[in-house]
Amino acid sequence: MDGMELHITGDPDADKLLSEDAFALLTGMLLDQQVTMESAFAGPEKIKTRIGSMKPEAIASQEPQAFVEMFKERPAVHRFPGSMAARVQALAETVQSEWDGDAAAIWTKGGPDGSEVLRRLKALPGFGEQKAKIFLALLGKQCGLQAPGWREAAGHYGEEGAYLSVADIVDPESLVKVRASKQAAKAAAKAAKATG
């Protein structure tokens, strides 16, 4: 991916892999639930170190139970190794079969606009509306995605100066801001539930 250098995990090796490997970045986004953002996005580096590859083809061809066991090795790739290992393999299979193993083709092939990229992302296993919008914002804000209308398609995650998601993390300071806004959003949701 062109010239971008991500700073998400605090681990130079993990960040380098995310910066250079589109499928690793996509996998990090997939893993970003019920764990910290840093832990989720450090997952691809752990997978690569343990099985020797981050290529969709290599991941899709792993024996499923062995892949789960690898997820459990300490430090664990994810706190829910069974379901998340299966999801990563499903994502790898989809990228391999539908995009010829090239994750970046999802957002580049045929020069798609923002809403088409969003549609393609939402079609991936494990990517709901919110995750797809956050990833689209990450591509636009930090990975040089030029798709017309990507900001609009990403919704409030695409807004300039918003500190709402991993798309806005460029250094330790912005990480602190994003974490604060996520906690505020959680607290607001909790309060709304309590009064509802």
Coordinates of C-alpha atoms in Angstrom, one line a residue:
M1 CA 0.0 0.0 0.0
D2 CA 1.5 3.3 -1.0
G3 CA 3.8 4.9 1.5
M4 CA 1.5 4.9 4.5
E5 CA 2.9 4.1 7.9
L6 CA 0.4 3.1 10.5
H7 CA 1.0 3.6 14.2
I8 CA -1.8 1.6 15.9
T9 CA -0.3 -1.2 18.0
G10 CA 2.7 0.4 19.7
D11 CA 4.7 -2.5 18.3
P12 CA 6.9 -1.5 15.3
D13 CA 6.9 -5.0 13.7
A14 CA 3.1 -5.3 14.0
D15 CA 2.6 -1.7 12.6
K16 CA 5.0 -2.4 9.7
L17 CA 3.0 -5.5 8.7
L18 CA -0.3 -3.5 8.8
S19 CA 1.3 -0.8 6.7
E20 CA 2.7 -3.2 4.1
D21 CA 0.0 -5.9 3.9
A22 CA -3.6 -5.1 3.0
F23 CA -4.8 -8.5 4.2
A24 CA -3.1 -8.1 7.6
L25 CA -4.8 -4.7 8.0
L26 CA -8.2 -6.2 7.0
T27 CA -7.6 -9.0 9.5
G28 CA -6.7 -6.5 12.3
M29 CA -10.0 -4.8 11.7
L30 CA -11.9 -8.1 11.8
L31 CA -10.3 -8.9 15.2
D32 CA -11.2 -5.5 16.6
Q33 CA -14.0 -6.5 18.9
Q34 CA -14.1 -7.3 22.6
V35 CA -10.3 -6.6 22.9
T36 CA -8.3 -3.4 22.8
M37 CA -7.6 -1.9 19.4
E38 CA -3.8 -2.4 19.9
S39 CA -4.3 -6.1 20.7
A40 CA -6.6 -6.6 17.7
F41 CA -4.3 -5.0 15.2
A42 CA -1.3 -6.8 16.7
G43 CA -3.0 -10.1 15.9
P44 CA -1.9 -10.4 12.3
E45 CA 1.8 -10.2 13.3
K46 CA 1.2 -13.0 15.8
I47 CA -0.4 -15.1 13.1
K48 CA 2.4 -14.4 10.6
T49 CA 5.1 -15.3 13.2
R50 CA 3.4 -18.5 14.1
I51 CA 2.4 -19.9 10.7
G52 CA 5.0 -18.1 8.6
S53 CA 2.6 -16.3 6.4
M54 CA -0.2 -13.7 6.3
K55 CA -1.3 -14.7 2.8
P56 CA -5.0 -15.5 2.5
E57 CA -4.2 -18.7 0.7
A58 CA -2.0 -19.9 3.5
I59 CA -4.5 -19.0 6.2
A60 CA -7.4 -20.6 4.4
S61 CA -5.6 -23.8 3.9
Q62 CA -4.7 -24.3 7.7
E63 CA -6.3 -27.2 9.4
P64 CA -9.1 -25.4 11.4
Q65 CA -8.5 -27.0 14.8
A66 CA -4.7 -26.4 14.5
F67 CA -5.5 -22.8 13.6
V68 CA -7.6 -22.4 16.7
E69 CA -4.8 -23.9 18.8
M70 CA -2.3 -21.4 17.3
F71 CA -4.8 -18.6 18.3
K72 CA -4.7 -19.8 21.9
E73 CA -0.9 -19.8 22.2
R74 CA 0.2 -17.2 24.7
P75 CA 0.1 -14.3 24.1
A76 CA -3.3 -15.2 22.5
V77 CA -4.2 -13.7 19.2
H78 CA -7.7 -13.0 20.6
R79 CA -9.6 -13.7 23.8
F80 CA -12.2 -15.7 21.8
P81 CA -9.9 -18.0 19.9
G82 CA -12.5 -20.4 18.5
S83 CA -14.9 -18.0 16.9
M84 CA -12.3 -15.5 15.8
A85 CA -10.0 -18.1 14.2
A86 CA -12.9 -19.4 12.2
R87 CA -13.8 -15.9 11.2
V88 CA -10.2 -15.1 10.1
Q89 CA -10.2 -18.3 8.0
A90 CA -13.6 -17.4 6.4
L91 CA -12.2 -14.0 5.6
A92 CA -9.1 -15.5 4.0
E93 CA -11.2 -17.9 2.0
T94 CA -13.4 -15.1 0.7
V95 CA -10.4 -12.9 -0.2
Q96 CA -8.7 -15.8 -1.9
S97 CA -11.8 -17.0 -3.9
E98 CA -13.4 -13.7 -4.7
W99 CA -10.5 -11.3 -5.0
D100 CA -7.7 -13.7 -6.2
G101 CA -6.0 -13.4 -2.8
D102 CA -5.5 -9.6 -3.2
A103 CA -7.3 -7.8 -0.3
A104 CA -6.4 -4.4 -1.7
A105 CA -8.5 -5.2 -4.8
I106 CA -11.6 -4.9 -2.6
W107 CA -11.1 -1.1 -2.5
T108 CA -9.2 -0.6 -5.8
K109 CA -10.4 -3.0 -8.5
G110 CA -12.4 -1.2 -11.1
G111 CA -12.0 2.2 -9.5
P112 CA -15.0 1.9 -7.1
D113 CA -16.5 4.9 -5.4
G114 CA -16.9 5.1 -1.6
S115 CA -20.3 3.5 -1.5
E116 CA -19.2 0.6 -3.6
V117 CA -16.1 0.0 -1.4
L118 CA -18.5 0.1 1.6
R119 CA -20.8 -2.5 -0.1
R120 CA -17.8 -4.7 -0.9
L121 CA -16.5 -4.5 2.7
K122 CA -20.0 -5.3 4.2
A123 CA -20.1 -8.4 2.0
L124 CA -17.0 -9.8 3.8
P125 CA -17.4 -12.4 6.6
G126 CA -17.4 -10.6 10.0
F127 CA -17.8 -7.1 8.6
G128 CA -21.1 -5.4 9.6
E129 CA -22.1 -1.9 8.8
Q130 CA -20.1 -0.2 11.6
K131 CA -16.9 -2.2 11.1
A132 CA -17.1 -1.6 7.3
K133 CA -17.5 2.2 7.8
I134 CA -14.6 2.3 10.3
F135 CA -12.3 0.4 7.9
L136 CA -13.4 2.6 5.0
A137 CA -12.5 5.7 7.1
L138 CA -9.1 4.1 7.9
L139 CA -8.4 3.6 4.2
G140 CA -9.4 7.1 3.4
K141 CA -7.7 8.9 6.2
Q142 CA -4.5 6.9 6.5
C143 CA -4.0 4.6 3.4
G144 CA -4.4 7.1 0.6
L145 CA -7.7 5.8 -0.7
Q146 CA -9.0 8.2 -3.4
A147 CA -12.4 6.7 -3.9
P148 CA -14.9 9.5 -4.6
G149 CA -17.4 9.9 -1.7
W150 CA -15.5 7.8 0.8
R151 CA -16.1 10.3 3.6
E152 CA -19.8 10.3 3.0
A153 CA -20.0 6.5 2.8
A154 CA -18.0 6.2 6.1
G155 CA -20.5 8.4 7.9
H156 CA -19.3 10.2 11.0
Y157 CA -16.2 8.0 11.0
G158 CA -15.1 9.8 7.9
E159 CA -15.3 13.3 9.3
E160 CA -12.2 15.4 9.5
G161 CA -11.0 15.9 13.1
A162 CA -13.2 13.1 14.5
Y163 CA -11.5 10.9 17.1
L164 CA -14.0 8.1 16.9
S165 CA -12.1 5.0 15.8
V166 CA -8.9 3.3 14.8
A167 CA -9.1 5.4 11.6
D168 CA -8.0 8.4 13.6
I169 CA -5.0 6.9 15.4
V170 CA -1.7 8.3 14.2
D171 CA 0.3 8.6 17.4
P172 CA -0.1 8.0 21.2
E173 CA -1.9 11.3 21.7
S174 CA -4.6 10.5 19.1
L175 CA -5.0 7.0 20.6
V176 CA -5.8 8.6 24.0
K177 CA -8.4 10.9 22.3
V178 CA -10.0 7.9 20.5
R179 CA -10.1 5.9 23.7
A180 CA -11.8 8.8 25.5
S181 CA -14.4 9.2 22.9
K182 CA -15.1 5.5 22.8
Q183 CA -15.5 5.4 26.6
A184 CA -17.8 8.5 26.4
A185 CA -19.9 6.8 23.8
K186 CA -20.2 3.6 25.9
A187 CA -21.1 5.6 29.0
A188 CA -23.8 7.5 27.0
A189 CA -25.2 4.3 25.7
K190 CA -25.3 2.8 29.2
A191 CA -27.0 5.9 30.5
A192 CA -29.6 5.8 27.7
K193 CA -30.3 2.2 28.5
A194 CA -30.7 2.9 32.2
T195 CA -33.3 5.7 31.6
G196 CA -34.9 3.9 28.7

